[in-house]
XYZ file of C-alpha atoms in Angstrom:
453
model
C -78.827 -30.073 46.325
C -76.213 -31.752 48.631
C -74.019 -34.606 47.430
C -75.054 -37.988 48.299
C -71.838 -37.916 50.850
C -72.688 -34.503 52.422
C -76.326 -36.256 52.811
C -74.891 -39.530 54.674
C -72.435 -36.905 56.683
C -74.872 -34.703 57.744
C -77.063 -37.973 58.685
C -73.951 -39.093 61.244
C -73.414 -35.811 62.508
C -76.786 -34.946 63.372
C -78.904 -38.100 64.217
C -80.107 -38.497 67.681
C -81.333 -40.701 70.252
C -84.498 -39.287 70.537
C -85.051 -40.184 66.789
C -84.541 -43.877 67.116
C -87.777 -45.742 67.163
C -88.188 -47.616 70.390
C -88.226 -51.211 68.522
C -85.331 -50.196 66.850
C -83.562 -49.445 69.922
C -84.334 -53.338 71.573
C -83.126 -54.970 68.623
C -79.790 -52.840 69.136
C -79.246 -54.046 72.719
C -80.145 -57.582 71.397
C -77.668 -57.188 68.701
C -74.821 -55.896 71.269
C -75.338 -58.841 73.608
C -75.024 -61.316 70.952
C -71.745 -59.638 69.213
C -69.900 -59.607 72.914
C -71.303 -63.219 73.667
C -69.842 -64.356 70.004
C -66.395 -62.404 70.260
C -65.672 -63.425 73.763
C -66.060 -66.969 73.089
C -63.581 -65.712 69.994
C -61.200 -65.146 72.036
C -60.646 -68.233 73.215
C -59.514 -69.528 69.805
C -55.916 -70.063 68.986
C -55.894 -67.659 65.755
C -57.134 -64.954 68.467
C -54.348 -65.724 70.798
C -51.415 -65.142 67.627
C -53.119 -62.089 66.893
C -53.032 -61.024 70.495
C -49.035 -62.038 70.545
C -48.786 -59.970 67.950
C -50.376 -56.500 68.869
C -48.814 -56.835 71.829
C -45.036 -57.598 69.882
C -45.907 -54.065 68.361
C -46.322 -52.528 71.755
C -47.801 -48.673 72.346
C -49.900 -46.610 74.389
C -52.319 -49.105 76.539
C -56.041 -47.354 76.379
C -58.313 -49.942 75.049
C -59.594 -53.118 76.541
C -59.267 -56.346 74.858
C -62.273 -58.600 75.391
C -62.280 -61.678 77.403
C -58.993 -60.811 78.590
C -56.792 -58.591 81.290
C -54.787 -57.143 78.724
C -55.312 -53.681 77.198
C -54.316 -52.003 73.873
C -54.232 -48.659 71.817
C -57.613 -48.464 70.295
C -56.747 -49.703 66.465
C -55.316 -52.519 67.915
C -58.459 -53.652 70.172
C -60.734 -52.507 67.504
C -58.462 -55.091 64.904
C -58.307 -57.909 68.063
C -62.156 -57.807 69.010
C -63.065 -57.942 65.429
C -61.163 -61.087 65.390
C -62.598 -62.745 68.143
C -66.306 -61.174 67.377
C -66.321 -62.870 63.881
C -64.187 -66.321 64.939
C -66.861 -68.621 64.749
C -69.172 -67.778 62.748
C -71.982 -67.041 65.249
C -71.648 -62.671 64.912
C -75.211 -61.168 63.088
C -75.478 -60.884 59.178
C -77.478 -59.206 57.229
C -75.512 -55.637 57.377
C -72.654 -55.067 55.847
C -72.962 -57.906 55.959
C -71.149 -58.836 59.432
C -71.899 -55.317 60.778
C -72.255 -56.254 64.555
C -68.000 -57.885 64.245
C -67.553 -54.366 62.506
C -69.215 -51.636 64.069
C -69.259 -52.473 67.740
C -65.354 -53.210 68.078
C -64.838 -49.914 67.064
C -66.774 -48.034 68.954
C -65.829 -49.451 71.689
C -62.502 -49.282 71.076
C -62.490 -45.395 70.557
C -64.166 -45.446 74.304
C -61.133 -43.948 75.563
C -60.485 -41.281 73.082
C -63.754 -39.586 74.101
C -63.005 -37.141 77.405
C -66.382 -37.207 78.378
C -68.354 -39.973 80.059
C -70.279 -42.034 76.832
C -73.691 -42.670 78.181
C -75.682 -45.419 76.710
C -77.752 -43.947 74.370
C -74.541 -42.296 72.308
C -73.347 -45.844 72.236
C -76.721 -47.124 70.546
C -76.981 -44.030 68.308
C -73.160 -44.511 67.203
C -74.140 -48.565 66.296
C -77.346 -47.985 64.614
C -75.825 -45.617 62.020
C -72.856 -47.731 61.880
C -74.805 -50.248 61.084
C -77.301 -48.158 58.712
C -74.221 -46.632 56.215
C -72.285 -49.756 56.073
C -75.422 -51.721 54.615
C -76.245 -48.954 52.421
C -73.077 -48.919 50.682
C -73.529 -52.482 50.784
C -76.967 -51.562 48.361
C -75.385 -48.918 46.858
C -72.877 -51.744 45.283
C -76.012 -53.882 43.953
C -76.447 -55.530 47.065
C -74.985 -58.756 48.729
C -75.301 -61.500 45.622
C -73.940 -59.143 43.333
C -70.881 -57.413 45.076
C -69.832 -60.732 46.902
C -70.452 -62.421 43.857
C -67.784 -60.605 42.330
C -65.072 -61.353 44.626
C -65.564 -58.761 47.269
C -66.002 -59.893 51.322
C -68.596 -57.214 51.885
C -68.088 -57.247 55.622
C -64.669 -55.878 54.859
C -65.092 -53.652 51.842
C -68.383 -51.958 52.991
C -67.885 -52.590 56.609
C -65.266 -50.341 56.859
C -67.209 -47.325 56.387
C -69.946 -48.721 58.541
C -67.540 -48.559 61.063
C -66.252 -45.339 60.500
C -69.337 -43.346 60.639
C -69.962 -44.963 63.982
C -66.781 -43.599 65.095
C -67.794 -40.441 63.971
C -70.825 -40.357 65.759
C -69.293 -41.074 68.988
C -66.785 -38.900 68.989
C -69.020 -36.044 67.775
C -67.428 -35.033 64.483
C -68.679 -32.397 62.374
C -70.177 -32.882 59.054
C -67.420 -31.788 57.001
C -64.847 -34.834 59.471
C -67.738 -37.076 58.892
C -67.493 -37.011 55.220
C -63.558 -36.802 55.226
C -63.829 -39.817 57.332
C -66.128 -41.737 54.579
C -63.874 -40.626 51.850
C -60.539 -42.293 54.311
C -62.516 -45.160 54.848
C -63.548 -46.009 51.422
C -59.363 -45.985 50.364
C -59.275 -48.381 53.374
C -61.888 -51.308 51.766
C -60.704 -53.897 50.788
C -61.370 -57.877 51.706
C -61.617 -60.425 48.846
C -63.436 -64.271 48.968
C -60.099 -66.334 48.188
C -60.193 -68.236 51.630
C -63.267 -69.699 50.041
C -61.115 -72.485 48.010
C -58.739 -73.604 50.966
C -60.001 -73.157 54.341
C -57.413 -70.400 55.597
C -57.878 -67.430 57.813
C -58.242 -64.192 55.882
C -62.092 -64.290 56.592
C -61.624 -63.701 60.518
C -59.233 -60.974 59.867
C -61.446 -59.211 57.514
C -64.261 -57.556 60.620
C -61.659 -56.920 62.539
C -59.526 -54.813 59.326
C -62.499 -53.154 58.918
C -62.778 -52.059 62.884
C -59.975 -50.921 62.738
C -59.977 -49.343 59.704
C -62.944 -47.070 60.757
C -61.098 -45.893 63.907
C -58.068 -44.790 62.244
C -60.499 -43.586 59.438
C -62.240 -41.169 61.912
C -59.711 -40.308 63.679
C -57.562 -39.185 60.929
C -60.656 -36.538 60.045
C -60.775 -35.679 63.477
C -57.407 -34.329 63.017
C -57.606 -32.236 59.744
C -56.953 -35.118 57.459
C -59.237 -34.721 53.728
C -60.494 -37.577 52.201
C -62.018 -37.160 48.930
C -64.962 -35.562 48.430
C -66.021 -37.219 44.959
C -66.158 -40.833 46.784
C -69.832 -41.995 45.380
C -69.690 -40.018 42.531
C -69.839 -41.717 38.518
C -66.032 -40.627 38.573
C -63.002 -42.428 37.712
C -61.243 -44.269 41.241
C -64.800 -43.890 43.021
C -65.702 -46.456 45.409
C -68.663 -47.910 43.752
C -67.057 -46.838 40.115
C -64.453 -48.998 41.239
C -66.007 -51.411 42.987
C -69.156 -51.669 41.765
C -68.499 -50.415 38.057
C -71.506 -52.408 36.732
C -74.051 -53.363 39.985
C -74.064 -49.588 41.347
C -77.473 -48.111 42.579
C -75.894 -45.008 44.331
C -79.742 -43.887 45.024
C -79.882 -46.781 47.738
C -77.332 -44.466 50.054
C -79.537 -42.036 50.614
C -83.450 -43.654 49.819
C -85.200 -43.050 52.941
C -82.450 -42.127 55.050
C -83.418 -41.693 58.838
C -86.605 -43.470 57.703
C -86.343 -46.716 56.867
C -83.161 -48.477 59.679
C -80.965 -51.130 58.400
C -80.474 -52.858 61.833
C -84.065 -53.633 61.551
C -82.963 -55.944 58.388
C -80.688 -58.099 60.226
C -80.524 -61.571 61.996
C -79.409 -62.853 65.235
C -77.380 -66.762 63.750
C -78.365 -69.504 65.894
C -76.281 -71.636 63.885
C -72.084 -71.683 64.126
C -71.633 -71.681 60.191
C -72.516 -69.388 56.976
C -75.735 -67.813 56.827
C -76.062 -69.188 53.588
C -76.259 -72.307 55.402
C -79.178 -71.508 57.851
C -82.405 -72.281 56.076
C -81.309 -75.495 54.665
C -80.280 -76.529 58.265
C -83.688 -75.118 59.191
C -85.351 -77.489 56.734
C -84.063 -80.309 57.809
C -83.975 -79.632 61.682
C -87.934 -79.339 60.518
C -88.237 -82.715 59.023
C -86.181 -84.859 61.444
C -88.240 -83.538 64.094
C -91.577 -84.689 62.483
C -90.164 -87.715 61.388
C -87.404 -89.157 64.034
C -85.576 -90.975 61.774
C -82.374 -92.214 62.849
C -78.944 -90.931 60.731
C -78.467 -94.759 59.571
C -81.416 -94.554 58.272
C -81.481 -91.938 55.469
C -79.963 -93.235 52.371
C -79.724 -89.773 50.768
C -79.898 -86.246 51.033
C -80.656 -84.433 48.651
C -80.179 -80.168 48.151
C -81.782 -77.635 45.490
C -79.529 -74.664 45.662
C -78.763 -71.963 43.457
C -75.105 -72.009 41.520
C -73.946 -68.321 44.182
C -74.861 -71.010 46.884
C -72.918 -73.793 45.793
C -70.005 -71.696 44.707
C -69.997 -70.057 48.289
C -70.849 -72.826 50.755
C -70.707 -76.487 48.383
C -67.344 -77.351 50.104
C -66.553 -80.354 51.662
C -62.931 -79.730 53.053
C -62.875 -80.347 56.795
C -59.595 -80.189 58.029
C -59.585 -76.184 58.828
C -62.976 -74.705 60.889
C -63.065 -72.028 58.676
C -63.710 -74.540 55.496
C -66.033 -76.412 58.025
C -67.965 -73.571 58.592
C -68.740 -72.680 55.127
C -70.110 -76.215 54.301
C -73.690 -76.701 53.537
C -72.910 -80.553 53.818
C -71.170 -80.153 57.140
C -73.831 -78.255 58.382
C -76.772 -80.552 57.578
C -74.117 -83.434 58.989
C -73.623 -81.792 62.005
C -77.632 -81.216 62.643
C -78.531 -84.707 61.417
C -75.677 -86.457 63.941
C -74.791 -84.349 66.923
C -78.642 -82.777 66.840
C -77.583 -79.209 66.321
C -75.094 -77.318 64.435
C -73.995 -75.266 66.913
C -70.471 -74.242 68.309
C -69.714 -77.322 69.892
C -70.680 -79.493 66.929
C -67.592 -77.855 65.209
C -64.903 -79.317 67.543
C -62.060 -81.276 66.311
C -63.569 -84.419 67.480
C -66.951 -84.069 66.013
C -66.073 -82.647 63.057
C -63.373 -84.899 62.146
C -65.324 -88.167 62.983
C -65.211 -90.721 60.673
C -68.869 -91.058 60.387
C -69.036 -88.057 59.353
C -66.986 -88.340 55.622
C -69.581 -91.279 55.535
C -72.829 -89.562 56.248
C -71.504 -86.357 53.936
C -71.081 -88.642 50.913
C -74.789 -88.971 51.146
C -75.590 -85.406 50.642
C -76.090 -84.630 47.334
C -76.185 -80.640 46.218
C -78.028 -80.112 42.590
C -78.392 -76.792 40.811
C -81.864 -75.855 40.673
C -82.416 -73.809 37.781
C -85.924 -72.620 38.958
C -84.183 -70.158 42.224
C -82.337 -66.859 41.614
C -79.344 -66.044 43.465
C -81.122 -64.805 47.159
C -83.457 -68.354 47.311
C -83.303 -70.122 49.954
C -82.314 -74.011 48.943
C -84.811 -77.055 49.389
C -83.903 -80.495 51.285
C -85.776 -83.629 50.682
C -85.067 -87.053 52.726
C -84.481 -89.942 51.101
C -84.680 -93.496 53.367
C -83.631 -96.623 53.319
C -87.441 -97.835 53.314
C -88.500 -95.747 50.447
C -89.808 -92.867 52.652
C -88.910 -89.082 51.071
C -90.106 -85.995 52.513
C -89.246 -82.454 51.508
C -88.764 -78.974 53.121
C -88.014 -75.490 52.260
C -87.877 -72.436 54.497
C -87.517 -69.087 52.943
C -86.737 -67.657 55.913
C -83.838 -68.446 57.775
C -83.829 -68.520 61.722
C -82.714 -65.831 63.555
C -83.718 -63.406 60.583
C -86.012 -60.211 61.405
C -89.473 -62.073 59.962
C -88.314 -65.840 62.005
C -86.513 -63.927 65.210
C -85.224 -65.984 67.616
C -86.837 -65.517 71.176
C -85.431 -64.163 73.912
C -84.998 -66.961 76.001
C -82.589 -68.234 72.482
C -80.938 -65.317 72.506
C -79.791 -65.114 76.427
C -79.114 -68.598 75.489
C -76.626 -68.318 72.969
C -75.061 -65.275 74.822
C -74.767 -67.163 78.229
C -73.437 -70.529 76.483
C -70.531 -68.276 74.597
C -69.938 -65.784 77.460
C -69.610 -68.552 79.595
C -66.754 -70.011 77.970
C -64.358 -67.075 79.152
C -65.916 -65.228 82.227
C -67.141 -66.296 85.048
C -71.066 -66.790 86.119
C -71.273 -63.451 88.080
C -69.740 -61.919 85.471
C -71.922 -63.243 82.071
C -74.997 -62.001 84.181
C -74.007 -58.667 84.987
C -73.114 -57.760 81.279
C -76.153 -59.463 80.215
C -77.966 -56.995 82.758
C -76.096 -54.111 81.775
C -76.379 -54.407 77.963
C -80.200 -54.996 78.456
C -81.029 -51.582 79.786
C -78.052 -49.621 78.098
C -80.148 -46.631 77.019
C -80.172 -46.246 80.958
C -76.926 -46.219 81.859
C -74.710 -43.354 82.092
C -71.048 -44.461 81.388
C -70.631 -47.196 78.569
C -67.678 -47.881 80.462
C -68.703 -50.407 82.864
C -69.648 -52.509 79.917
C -66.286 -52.688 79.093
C -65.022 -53.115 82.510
C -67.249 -56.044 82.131
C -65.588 -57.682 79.370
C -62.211 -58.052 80.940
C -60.788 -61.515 81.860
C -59.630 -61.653 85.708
C-alpha cells in the first residue's frame, strides 16, 4: 500500500479540472476575488510598505508582480509581499489552513512566471483547490484547529506552508516523486507560533506570507532534484505531526476521502475586519440591536459566554496596535454596537482610539461558560438601563459555508477593498475576469490586473 505522502503526492500530481465538482469550482472564483480584494487593500498599510522597502533593499531578478503596485519582484519575494498584504487586515477566508486563501493564492501566482507555458484558468483553480485541500488536511491530521493552535502553533503558518507548496506543484506540473520531495521541504519550512497574541505586534501578518513563500521555494527546490524526506507523516522521531502534533495526531485525516470530500467547500468568506473567533458573537449582537434599536447609551452591560480557547485567543482589550484590535472580542462588539459595523473602516485610528470607546468596552463583560467545548460559538445577552435583557447565540458564523454571504456581499466587500488602491475601471475588470476564470486562457491578465499605475 502507498505511504500516506505518496497518496497526497500522487493526489497533486494527478488531479484534474475535469474532476472538480462544478460548485466547488464557484466557490474557488469567489474565494480568489475576495483574497485579491483583501490583499490589495493590504497593501496600502504601512507594515506592507517596510516590507516592500525591504525586498526591494535585497534586490534580484524582477519576474513577479507585486499587487496593488507597479513594482515587480523574484517570485519568493512577491509570494512573501502578497501574503502580507492578503492577510493585513484581517478580512482574507478562514477555515483552511486556516488562512489558506493569504497562503495558497500568493504563491501560485507568484510562480506565474516560472511556468513557460501560458497558465489557463482552470490550472490556476486546480492548483488552489488542492492547495487549499492538503494544507487543511494536515491541519486535521494535527487534531484539528482548537487543538494544534491551542498549543502554540499559528496554523496558517505551520500547515499553510505545505498547502502552499502542493499548489505550486500542481502548477508547475511536478511529478509525484517532486511532489512528495516538495511536502517533505515544506514541512522543515513550518513554523509560526501565537506570541503576538499578548502584545499586539506584527508576526501574525508575516506568518501567510512565510508560508507563500515557503511553498515556492519548497517546490521549486524539488523541481530541481532537491529530496526532502520521505518519512514526513510517519510515527517517527523529527516527523511533522510526531513533532508537532506528538499527542493530537490523526494521520488518517490526510488521506480520508481524498478527491472526495474538498476542503475549500469547508471554508468562509469574513465579512467582518477581525478574528473569526470573533464573528458569531458580532453576529449575535448585530441580530439583537437590529430587533431592538437600542441606542449604545443605553445598554448598561454586555455580557459574553465564551469558552476559556476563546478568551485566551481573542479576550484582549489592548488597542493601541490594529493587530491587538483585531483580535478583540470586546472591540469587535464595540465597534458593531457604535460605528454600526465592524468592518475595515471601523478599525481606523480615529474610531478605534475614541474615547467612548474605553467607556463602552468597560461594559462588556466576558464569563467562562463551562457548558461549551472549545469549537462553540459564544452567547451575548443585553443588559439596559431600563431593565430590558435579551439574548442571542449563532452557531454559525457569517460568511461560513452553511450562513454564506450573498453575492451582492461578496462583490461588495471586494469592490470596497479593491477600490482603495485601483482605479474604478480597473476593480471591475478583475472582478469580471476572476468571475469566469475557468474560461480564460492566460492567468496572466489577472495579474496584469493587479498592478498599480
Amino acid at each position: 500500500m502507498a505511504s500516506t505522502l505518496d497518496q497526497l503526492a500522487t493526489f497533486i500530481a494527478d488531479t484534474r479540472f475535469e474532476q472538480l465538482p462544478d460548485v466547488l469550482v464557484e466557490q474557488a472564483k469567489r474565494h480568489l476575488l475576495d483574497t485579491l480584494g483583501a490583499s490589495l487593500a493590504g497593501s496600502d498599510s504601512p507594515i506592507w510598505r517596510d516590507c516592500l522597502a525591504l525586498a526591494l533593499a535585497e534586490g534580484g531578478h524582477q519576474q513577479a508582480q507585486v499587487w496593488g503596485s507597479a513594482r515587480q519582484v523574484n517570485p519568493r519575494q512577491a509570494a512573501w509581499l502578497n501574503g502580507v498584504a492578503a492577510h493585513m487586515y484581517e478580512l482574507d477566508d478562514t477555515g483552511g489552513c486556516d488562512h489558506s486563501g493569504a497562503v495558497v493564492i500568493p504563491a501560485i501566482l507568484a510562480a506565474l512566471p516560472l511556468v513557460t507555458q501560458p497558465v489557463e484558468g482552470q490550472a490556476l483553480l486546480v492548483a488552489m483547490v488542492i492547495g487549499y485541500d492538503v494544507g487543511r488536511r494536515v491541519l486535521e491530521a494535527c487534531g484539528g484547529y482548537s487543538a494544534h493552535n491551542g498549543a502554540g502553533w499559528h496554523s496558517t503558518a505551520s500547515c499553510g506552508v505545505l498547502g502552499a507548496a502542493a499548489a505550486v506543484c500542481s502548477l508547475l506540473q511536478l511529478d509525484r516523486a517532486q511532489c512528495a520531495s516538495a511536502l517533505g521541504i515544506a514541512a522543515s519550512f513550518s513554523g509560526g507560533l501565537w506570541g503576538f497574541i499578548h502584545d499586539g505586534s506584527h508576526t501574525k501578518k508575516l506568518h501567510a506570507a512565510r508560508a507563500a513563500e515557503g511553498g515556492v521555494q519548497a517546490a521549486l527546490l524539488a523541481q530541481r532534484g532537491i529530496n526532502g524526506p520521505s518519512a514526513v507523516f510517519e510515527a517517527k522521531w523529527g516527523g511533522f505531526l510526531q513533532t508537532l502534533a506528538p499527542e493530537t495526531q490523526q494521520p488518517a485525516a490526510l488521506t480520508a476521502d481524498l478527491g472526495v470530500v474538498w476542503k475549500l467547500a469547508r471554508c468562509s468568506i469574513k465579512p467582518y475586519a477581525s478574528c473569526r473567533g470573533t464573528h458569531a458573537a458580532v453576529d449575535a449582537l448585530n441580530l439583537m440591536l437590529v430587533q431592538h434599536p437600542v441606542k449604545p447609551e443605553q445598554i448598561e452591560r454586555i455580557v459574553v459566554g465564551l469558552n476559556p480557547f476563546l478568551l485566551e485567543m481573542c479576550g484582549g482589550r489592548e488597542l493601541q496596535s490594529l493587530a491587538s484590535a483585531q483580535m478583540s472580542l470586546p472591540y469587535a462588539l464595540a465597534a458593531r454596537a457604535l460605528y454600526g459595523s465592524a468592518e475595515l473602516a471601523s478599525y481606523d485610528d480615529a474610531k478605534r482610539l475614541h474615547p467612548q470607546v474605553e467607556a463602552f468596552m468597560a461594559q462588556i463583560e466576558l464569563v467562562i461558560d463551562e457548558q461549551q467545548g472549545r469549537d462553540d460559538e459564544p452567547w451575548v445577552r443585553i443588559e439596559t438601563q431600563q431593565g430590558e435583557q435579551w439574548q442571542q447565540h449563532v452557531s454559525v458564523p457569517s460568511g461560513a459555508p452553511a450562513n454564506p454571504m450573498s453575492l451582492e456581499a461578496l462583490l461588495a466587500k471586494y469592490r470596497s477593498l479593491a477600490g482603495r488602491v485601483l482605479p474604478v475601471e480597473q476593480v471591475e475588470q478583475l472582478e469580471a475576469i476572476c468571475m469566469e476564470l475557468d474560461d480564460v486562457a492566460d492567468v496572466q491578465e489577472v495579474v496584469a490586473l493587479l498592478a498599480r499605475a
